[in-house]
């Protein structure tokens, strides 16, 4: 007989599993029966106490065997569409051991059907209860995952090799069993609870009904090691029992093997072990110092370069390392960029990131071999500001550029390039030692400066960043032209005035 | 020496490592497979010790013999502590046995430096290799990386471990030079950088072999040197940005037996560590910057949490109309967290937010009252002085309360 017929004849709707409830609730909803007209009950309460099977019991259509037959009526409404998120909440809440769970779930789904969608919000009164029930069930699943303790049985006793006893507050054994199946692989185990037990033989899960507790009586040498570990990782200097009790509620402790040594640990800590974070048991053993000379303990490291030790400005603190220039000792062209970026900072080499890749393409388009060019930056440490968990490039200020002149001068003096290509405004200002120049006015106009030709062009990052395909292409071509110009200038002596 | 004795010494030696998380690993299971172990990304705390910290991993040192002389460390070479060394097999056996009994979610393995950085790292990697390859262990493995080790060994470690960590040890380079003479911030940063580079490569080429899927973390000792919280948070922010760390752990310095005179003889208040974890959480989850939380040099207030501290210092943002503000700003209201902010936005699609909703959402009403406007509520404290508000909202003096869920992320 259908759920709706039961209600019409004044009988309770008997359900035991979520699937049965869902079937019945659907039936009631399409017939438009409001929650206050339905009485819900559980059919197998008696069987259950006598050792019935809680989880695989045949889920007969709701109440079918218990009630006489009544002709069905036509549905009034179409089947409701319940969003999956709500359905999942209902399914979890159904595991919560409260006497009115089926009636409550029906009220929730009825209200949803009536268009009261805030029933799913924790700000609604029913919604708050629904959330609380789901939370209680999830917490119980979590606790059972965490606080079950398996004891090992001797090999010769046969399966199950591991046995645990647990007293769950809610009906979570089926889903918890899944967790341990995935965890233990082909090892056999059994979990006994007051209501039911499950046995995993390595391949199949068996439901065995309530079982007398025997797990506690097993000898298990592994447990002694666990207690040793538990005692040793505790730092008496940080004694703070409140937090421990907040996390493991009092009724859980009785089945945890470590519970019996906790009081002793606490009193020992309170009696003085607190002063040093070292346990008495360890402290009383004979200690040893390691006789080794400090020089011999020093790991062999590459000596950090002088550049790496630079403290001329504050930027070093936030960078991984200083990034010097790279290229042939006597290169005729020197690229000066702004500063290393995120990737350069990690790699310790200039222009290895996206901007470096673009620079390769520029060289290729201009017909210049990049390997003949010395590449460096005006500022040697990466300057950035945090954006979430990323580093966002930040333009160095004049003070930082000036502090870094020291290194750029050294590079110029040693490489002695004929042409310096300044990539972008920062590089230009750094090379010309003045803030009074603009990129725009210098593009395509080579300058003579302290015995070098200086050619100005864009920084490759500008080409990557500028919006619009057309603008990108233009900027790219400007860079290619700049590099071609630099190449031509190699043939023009810098100290001869223009004709 | 018996296994039990070694465990006693080498677990004791590892208890100063604050890291305990077993989260972030990819899903794995052992259904129909040889071996054992599963991870679902969440991580489980299997017990709590009376110091309020959780036990989720078998956290041990491979050995506490160490040629280094780090002043804050109980295992420094000049320290007169009992020494022990596990064999690789012993660690493997302990891990499997504890795992089968459901005591732990996996292994956290660190070590004193013996012989050389490479030799030590090789031993750590060998434990992980044997667990993974010979025993098909699919639980969580966290390896402490020795910064000076060969990059090839670090790469190998990342193949077997879910998480790698390199400890920054102390907030400034000067302190490291002083208190950990054999360590070097430069090599520590380079090691972190090499791990990040490998993680990036894996992101770019998903078919590459796995590399530390749960990312990398680090630990900073608080209170062993004179660095203030502003320095500490700036260092943390630098590390998060530069090396994409999952976590920075803060470990309040514990006085150690026969402590050298270079480190303090008393621990910093544990509450300071707790405030740093709260501030760190605001950096990672809420989009705060270190500069916002600590505009001036000094330490975080102990009597109020850092978010309330920020709100009191920035009262021009408040009171905030919850029916109009965007989610990230709502999450900045004291007493409202990320999840509640999201729920309020969801609710706002259905109707206007009222005072009663905040109570049902279990917000801390006392804390948020001066800072919010709802459809039916407007704070009366608008004109109250910041000092007065602070006195009303400060925690009553009490024993500290570590939030282990912050440690578990």
PDB file of N, CA and C in Angstrom, chain B residues 237-303:
ATOM      1  N   UNK B 237      54.940  36.366   4.854  1.00  0.00           N
ATOM      2  CA  UNK B 237      54.343  36.835   3.611  1.00  0.00           C
ATOM      3  C   UNK B 237      55.327  36.678   2.444  1.00  0.00           C
ATOM      4  N   UNK B 238      56.593  36.986   2.695  1.00  0.00           N
ATOM      5  CA  UNK B 238      57.623  36.802   1.672  1.00  0.00           C
ATOM      6  C   UNK B 238      57.698  35.330   1.259  1.00  0.00           C
ATOM      7  N   UNK B 239      57.647  34.460   2.250  1.00  0.00           N
ATOM      8  CA  UNK B 239      57.754  33.028   1.936  1.00  0.00           C
ATOM      9  C   UNK B 239      56.530  32.533   1.172  1.00  0.00           C
ATOM     10  N   UNK B 240      55.341  32.961   1.594  1.00  0.00           N
ATOM     11  CA  UNK B 240      54.131  32.541   0.870  1.00  0.00           C
ATOM     12  C   UNK B 240      54.199  32.988  -0.585  1.00  0.00           C
ATOM     13  N   UNK B 241      54.571  34.242  -0.787  1.00  0.00           N
ATOM     14  CA  UNK B 241      54.584  34.786  -2.138  1.00  0.00           C
ATOM     15  C   UNK B 241      55.665  34.157  -2.995  1.00  0.00           C
ATOM     16  N   UNK B 242      56.842  33.979  -2.412  1.00  0.00           N
ATOM     17  CA  UNK B 242      57.978  33.544  -3.215  1.00  0.00           C
ATOM     18  C   UNK B 242      57.950  32.045  -3.501  1.00  0.00           C
ATOM     19  N   UNK B 243      57.528  31.257  -2.545  1.00  0.00           N
ATOM     20  CA  UNK B 243      57.698  29.809  -2.712  1.00  0.00           C
ATOM     21  C   UNK B 243      56.384  29.053  -2.684  1.00  0.00           C
ATOM     22  N   UNK B 244      55.273  29.788  -2.747  1.00  0.00           N
ATOM     23  CA  UNK B 244      53.948  29.163  -2.772  1.00  0.00           C
ATOM     24  C   UNK B 244      53.798  28.130  -1.663  1.00  0.00           C
ATOM     25  N   UNK B 245      54.184  28.491  -0.471  1.00  0.00           N
ATOM     26  CA  UNK B 245      54.068  27.554   0.642  1.00  0.00           C
ATOM     27  C   UNK B 245      52.604  27.306   0.966  1.00  0.00           C
ATOM     28  N   UNK B 246      52.322  26.088   1.402  1.00  0.00           N
ATOM     29  CA  UNK B 246      50.986  25.794   1.891  1.00  0.00           C
ATOM     30  C   UNK B 246      50.820  26.373   3.283  1.00  0.00           C
ATOM     31  N   UNK B 247      51.830  26.214   4.089  1.00  0.00           N
ATOM     32  CA  UNK B 247      51.735  26.665   5.470  1.00  0.00           C
ATOM     33  C   UNK B 247      53.070  27.165   5.985  1.00  0.00           C
ATOM     34  N   UNK B 248      53.001  28.164   6.846  1.00  0.00           N
ATOM     35  CA  UNK B 248      54.140  28.494   7.692  1.00  0.00           C
ATOM     36  C   UNK B 248      53.719  28.093   9.098  1.00  0.00           C
ATOM     37  N   UNK B 249      54.498  27.250   9.748  1.00  0.00           N
ATOM     38  CA  UNK B 249      54.197  26.876  11.129  1.00  0.00           C
ATOM     39  C   UNK B 249      55.013  27.744  12.065  1.00  0.00           C
ATOM     40  N   UNK B 250      54.372  28.163  13.136  1.00  0.00           N
ATOM     41  CA  UNK B 250      55.061  28.969  14.145  1.00  0.00           C
ATOM     42  C   UNK B 250      55.220  28.107  15.375  1.00  0.00           C
ATOM     43  N   UNK B 251      56.433  27.998  15.858  1.00  0.00           N
ATOM     44  CA  UNK B 251      56.653  27.151  17.009  1.00  0.00           C
ATOM     45  C   UNK B 251      57.236  28.001  18.124  1.00  0.00           C
ATOM     46  N   UNK B 252      56.428  28.209  19.163  1.00  0.00           N
ATOM     47  CA  UNK B 252      56.931  28.985  20.296  1.00  0.00           C
ATOM     48  C   UNK B 252      58.125  28.233  20.865  1.00  0.00           C
ATOM     49  N   UNK B 253      59.211  28.946  21.044  1.00  0.00           N
ATOM     50  CA  UNK B 253      60.433  28.341  21.526  1.00  0.00           C
ATOM     51  C   UNK B 253      60.191  27.657  22.879  1.00  0.00           C
ATOM     52  N   UNK B 254      60.588  26.399  22.979  1.00  0.00           N
ATOM     53  CA  UNK B 254      60.495  25.682  24.249  1.00  0.00           C
ATOM     54  C   UNK B 254      61.861  25.667  24.879  1.00  0.00           C
ATOM     55  N   UNK B 255      61.957  26.053  26.149  1.00  0.00           N
ATOM     56  CA  UNK B 255      63.264  25.960  26.801  1.00  0.00           C
ATOM     57  C   UNK B 255      63.737  24.511  26.784  1.00  0.00           C
ATOM     58  N   UNK B 256      65.008  24.326  26.595  1.00  0.00           N
ATOM     59  CA  UNK B 256      65.528  22.969  26.465  1.00  0.00           C
ATOM     60  C   UNK B 256      66.521  22.684  27.583  1.00  0.00           C
ATOM     61  N   UNK B 257      66.752  21.409  27.878  1.00  0.00           N
ATOM     62  CA  UNK B 257      67.658  21.089  28.975  1.00  0.00           C
ATOM     63  C   UNK B 257      69.050  21.661  28.698  1.00  0.00           C
ATOM     64  N   UNK B 258      69.713  22.099  29.713  1.00  0.00           N
ATOM     65  CA  UNK B 258      71.048  22.692  29.624  1.00  0.00           C
ATOM     66  C   UNK B 258      71.125  23.688  28.476  1.00  0.00           C
ATOM     67  N   UNK B 259      70.170  24.576  28.515  1.00  0.00           N
ATOM     68  CA  UNK B 259      70.024  25.553  27.464  1.00  0.00           C
ATOM     69  C   UNK B 259      71.256  26.445  27.351  1.00  0.00           C
ATOM     70  N   UNK B 260      71.756  26.722  26.141  1.00  0.00           N
ATOM     71  CA  UNK B 260      72.881  27.641  26.023  1.00  0.00           C
ATOM     72  C   UNK B 260      72.427  29.060  26.354  1.00  0.00           C
ATOM     73  N   UNK B 261      73.380  29.910  26.700  1.00  0.00           N
ATOM     74  CA  UNK B 261      72.997  31.248  27.151  1.00  0.00           C
ATOM     75  C   UNK B 261      72.551  32.136  25.991  1.00  0.00           C
ATOM     76  N   UNK B 262      72.765  31.680  24.755  1.00  0.00           N
ATOM     77  CA  UNK B 262      72.373  32.492  23.605  1.00  0.00           C
ATOM     78  C   UNK B 262      70.863  32.497  23.382  1.00  0.00           C
ATOM     79  N   UNK B 263      70.136  31.569  24.002  1.00  0.00           N
ATOM     80  CA  UNK B 263      68.681  31.574  23.834  1.00  0.00           C
ATOM     81  C   UNK B 263      68.026  31.856  25.182  1.00  0.00           C
ATOM     82  N   UNK B 264      66.813  32.408  25.155  1.00  0.00           N
ATOM     83  CA  UNK B 264      66.176  32.764  26.426  1.00  0.00           C
ATOM     84  C   UNK B 264      65.874  31.526  27.268  1.00  0.00           C
ATOM     85  N   UNK B 265      65.804  31.717  28.583  1.00  0.00           N
ATOM     86  CA  UNK B 265      65.533  30.565  29.442  1.00  0.00           C
ATOM     87  C   UNK B 265      64.042  30.386  29.669  1.00  0.00           C
ATOM     88  N   UNK B 266      63.248  31.364  29.253  1.00  0.00           N
ATOM     89  CA  UNK B 266      61.795  31.238  29.428  1.00  0.00           C
ATOM     90  C   UNK B 266      61.117  31.240  28.064  1.00  0.00           C
ATOM     91  N   UNK B 267      60.026  30.495  27.946  1.00  0.00           N
ATOM     92  CA  UNK B 267      59.318  30.475  26.660  1.00  0.00           C
ATOM     93  C   UNK B 267      58.526  31.759  26.462  1.00  0.00           C
ATOM     94  N   UNK B 268      58.235  32.138  25.204  1.00  0.00           N
ATOM     95  CA  UNK B 268      57.325  33.265  24.981  1.00  0.00           C
ATOM     96  C   UNK B 268      55.922  32.812  25.365  1.00  0.00           C
ATOM     97  N   UNK B 269      55.012  33.754  25.622  1.00  0.00           N
ATOM     98  CA  UNK B 269      53.653  33.307  25.933  1.00  0.00           C
ATOM     99  C   UNK B 269      53.087  32.502  24.759  1.00  0.00           C
ATOM    100  N   UNK B 270      52.460  31.364  25.084  1.00  0.00           N
ATOM    101  CA  UNK B 270      51.899  30.544  23.994  1.00  0.00           C
ATOM    102  C   UNK B 270      50.829  31.334  23.242  1.00  0.00           C
ATOM    103  N   UNK B 271      50.233  32.303  23.934  1.00  0.00           N
ATOM    104  CA  UNK B 271      49.214  33.113  23.280  1.00  0.00           C
ATOM    105  C   UNK B 271      49.804  33.881  22.094  1.00  0.00           C
ATOM    106  N   UNK B 272      51.079  34.223  22.183  1.00  0.00           N
ATOM    107  CA  UNK B 272      51.715  34.937  21.072  1.00  0.00           C
ATOM    108  C   UNK B 272      51.727  34.040  19.826  1.00  0.00           C
ATOM    109  N   UNK B 273      52.072  32.796  20.024  1.00  0.00           N
ATOM    110  CA  UNK B 273      52.057  31.840  18.917  1.00  0.00           C
ATOM    111  C   UNK B 273      50.645  31.744  18.325  1.00  0.00           C
ATOM    112  N   UNK B 274      49.672  31.701  19.203  1.00  0.00           N
ATOM    113  CA  UNK B 274      48.275  31.595  18.768  1.00  0.00           C
ATOM    114  C   UNK B 274      47.862  32.810  17.937  1.00  0.00           C
ATOM    115  N   UNK B 275      48.244  34.004  18.400  1.00  0.00           N
ATOM    116  CA  UNK B 275      47.920  35.220  17.642  1.00  0.00           C
ATOM    117  C   UNK B 275      48.593  35.193  16.271  1.00  0.00           C
ATOM    118  N   UNK B 276      49.803  34.670  16.213  1.00  0.00           N
ATOM    119  CA  UNK B 276      50.489  34.580  14.919  1.00  0.00           C
ATOM    120  C   UNK B 276      49.755  33.628  13.984  1.00  0.00           C
ATOM    121  N   UNK B 277      49.270  32.516  14.526  1.00  0.00           N
ATOM    122  CA  UNK B 277      48.498  31.604  13.677  1.00  0.00           C
ATOM    123  C   UNK B 277      47.238  32.285  13.163  1.00  0.00           C
ATOM    124  N   UNK B 278      46.590  33.078  14.038  1.00  0.00           N
ATOM    125  CA  UNK B 278      45.386  33.792  13.594  1.00  0.00           C
ATOM    126  C   UNK B 278      45.729  34.793  12.494  1.00  0.00           C
ATOM    127  N   UNK B 279      46.813  35.534  12.696  1.00  0.00           N
ATOM    128  CA  UNK B 279      47.211  36.530  11.701  1.00  0.00           C
ATOM    129  C   UNK B 279      47.597  35.847  10.392  1.00  0.00           C
ATOM    130  N   UNK B 280      48.288  34.732  10.515  1.00  0.00           N
ATOM    131  CA  UNK B 280      48.698  33.963   9.345  1.00  0.00           C
ATOM    132  C   UNK B 280      47.474  33.506   8.546  1.00  0.00           C
ATOM    133  N   UNK B 281      46.457  33.087   9.275  1.00  0.00           N
ATOM    134  CA  UNK B 281      45.223  32.637   8.636  1.00  0.00           C
ATOM    135  C   UNK B 281      44.575  33.797   7.872  1.00  0.00           C
ATOM    136  N   UNK B 282      44.678  35.008   8.435  1.00  0.00           N
ATOM    137  CA  UNK B 282      44.133  36.182   7.750  1.00  0.00           C
ATOM    138  C   UNK B 282      44.932  36.482   6.480  1.00  0.00           C
ATOM    139  N   UNK B 283      46.234  36.224   6.516  1.00  0.00           N
ATOM    140  CA  UNK B 283      47.063  36.420   5.314  1.00  0.00           C
ATOM    141  C   UNK B 283      46.655  35.438   4.228  1.00  0.00           C
ATOM    142  N   UNK B 284      46.493  34.167   4.626  1.00  0.00           N
ATOM    143  CA  UNK B 284      46.254  33.131   3.614  1.00  0.00           C
ATOM    144  C   UNK B 284      44.835  33.122   3.112  1.00  0.00           C
ATOM    145  N   UNK B 285      43.870  33.287   4.028  1.00  0.00           N
ATOM    146  CA  UNK B 285      42.488  33.061   3.643  1.00  0.00           C
ATOM    147  C   UNK B 285      41.678  34.317   3.357  1.00  0.00           C
ATOM    148  N   UNK B 286      42.055  35.440   3.962  1.00  0.00           N
ATOM    149  CA  UNK B 286      41.176  36.609   3.931  1.00  0.00           C
ATOM    150  C   UNK B 286      41.701  37.743   3.055  1.00  0.00           C
ATOM    151  N   UNK B 287      42.890  37.547   2.477  1.00  0.00           N
ATOM    152  CA  UNK B 287      43.421  38.587   1.616  1.00  0.00           C
ATOM    153  C   UNK B 287      44.011  39.779   2.361  1.00  0.00           C
ATOM    154  N   UNK B 288      44.256  39.632   3.649  1.00  0.00           N
ATOM    155  CA  UNK B 288      44.959  40.704   4.362  1.00  0.00           C
ATOM    156  C   UNK B 288      46.431  40.685   3.968  1.00  0.00           C
ATOM    157  N   UNK B 289      47.082  41.853   4.024  1.00  0.00           N
ATOM    158  CA  UNK B 289      48.530  41.869   3.870  1.00  0.00           C
ATOM    159  C   UNK B 289      49.150  42.098   5.244  1.00  0.00           C
ATOM    160  N   UNK B 290      50.421  41.716   5.352  1.00  0.00           N
ATOM    161  CA  UNK B 290      51.118  41.871   6.632  1.00  0.00           C
ATOM    162  C   UNK B 290      51.099  43.339   7.059  1.00  0.00           C
ATOM    163  N   UNK B 291      51.183  44.220   6.078  1.00  0.00           N
ATOM    164  CA  UNK B 291      51.224  45.643   6.385  1.00  0.00           C
ATOM    165  C   UNK B 291      49.906  46.127   6.985  1.00  0.00           C
ATOM    166  N   UNK B 292      48.793  45.573   6.505  1.00  0.00           N
ATOM    167  CA  UNK B 292      47.501  45.950   7.070  1.00  0.00           C
ATOM    168  C   UNK B 292      47.390  45.500   8.523  1.00  0.00           C
ATOM    169  N   UNK B 293      47.861  44.279   8.782  1.00  0.00           N
ATOM    170  CA  UNK B 293      47.721  43.738  10.133  1.00  0.00           C
ATOM    171  C   UNK B 293      48.719  44.362  11.094  1.00  0.00           C
ATOM    172  N   UNK B 294      49.916  44.636  10.596  1.00  0.00           N
ATOM    173  CA  UNK B 294      50.962  45.185  11.454  1.00  0.00           C
ATOM    174  C   UNK B 294      51.594  46.396  10.785  1.00  0.00           C
ATOM    175  N   UNK B 295      50.904  47.540  10.800  1.00  0.00           N
ATOM    176  CA  UNK B 295      51.477  48.713  10.128  1.00  0.00           C
ATOM    177  C   UNK B 295      52.732  49.221  10.818  1.00  0.00           C
ATOM    178  N   UNK B 296      52.848  48.958  12.107  1.00  0.00           N
ATOM    179  CA  UNK B 296      54.034  49.428  12.824  1.00  0.00           C
ATOM    180  C   UNK B 296      54.818  48.268  13.412  1.00  0.00           C
ATOM    181  N   UNK B 297      56.074  48.560  13.733  1.00  0.00           N
ATOM    182  CA  UNK B 297      56.896  47.551  14.387  1.00  0.00           C
ATOM    183  C   UNK B 297      56.263  47.191  15.727  1.00  0.00           C
ATOM    184  N   UNK B 298      56.471  45.960  16.146  1.00  0.00           N
ATOM    185  CA  UNK B 298      55.938  45.537  17.441  1.00  0.00           C
ATOM    186  C   UNK B 298      55.277  44.186  17.341  1.00  0.00           C
ATOM    187  N   UNK B 299      54.572  43.814  18.403  1.00  0.00           N
ATOM    188  CA  UNK B 299      53.912  42.520  18.444  1.00  0.00           C
ATOM    189  C   UNK B 299      52.402  42.674  18.333  1.00  0.00           C
ATOM    190  N   UNK B 300      51.744  41.604  17.925  1.00  0.00           N
ATOM    191  CA  UNK B 300      50.288  41.593  17.886  1.00  0.00           C
ATOM    192  C   UNK B 300      49.761  41.718  19.311  1.00  0.00           C
ATOM    193  N   UNK B 301      48.608  42.363  19.425  1.00  0.00           N
ATOM    194  CA  UNK B 301      48.009  42.489  20.760  1.00  0.00           C
ATOM    195  C   UNK B 301      47.650  41.102  21.277  1.00  0.00           C
ATOM    196  N   UNK B 302      47.826  40.882  22.570  1.00  0.00           N
ATOM    197  CA  UNK B 302      47.469  39.574  23.127  1.00  0.00           C
ATOM    198  C   UNK B 302      46.012  39.537  23.576  1.00  0.00           C
ATOM    199  N   UNK B 303      45.448  40.707  23.915  1.00  0.00           N
ATOM    200  CA  UNK B 303      44.091  40.695  24.483  1.00  0.00           C
ATOM    201  C   UNK B 303      42.982  40.678  23.431  1.00  0.00           C
TER     202      UNK B 303
END
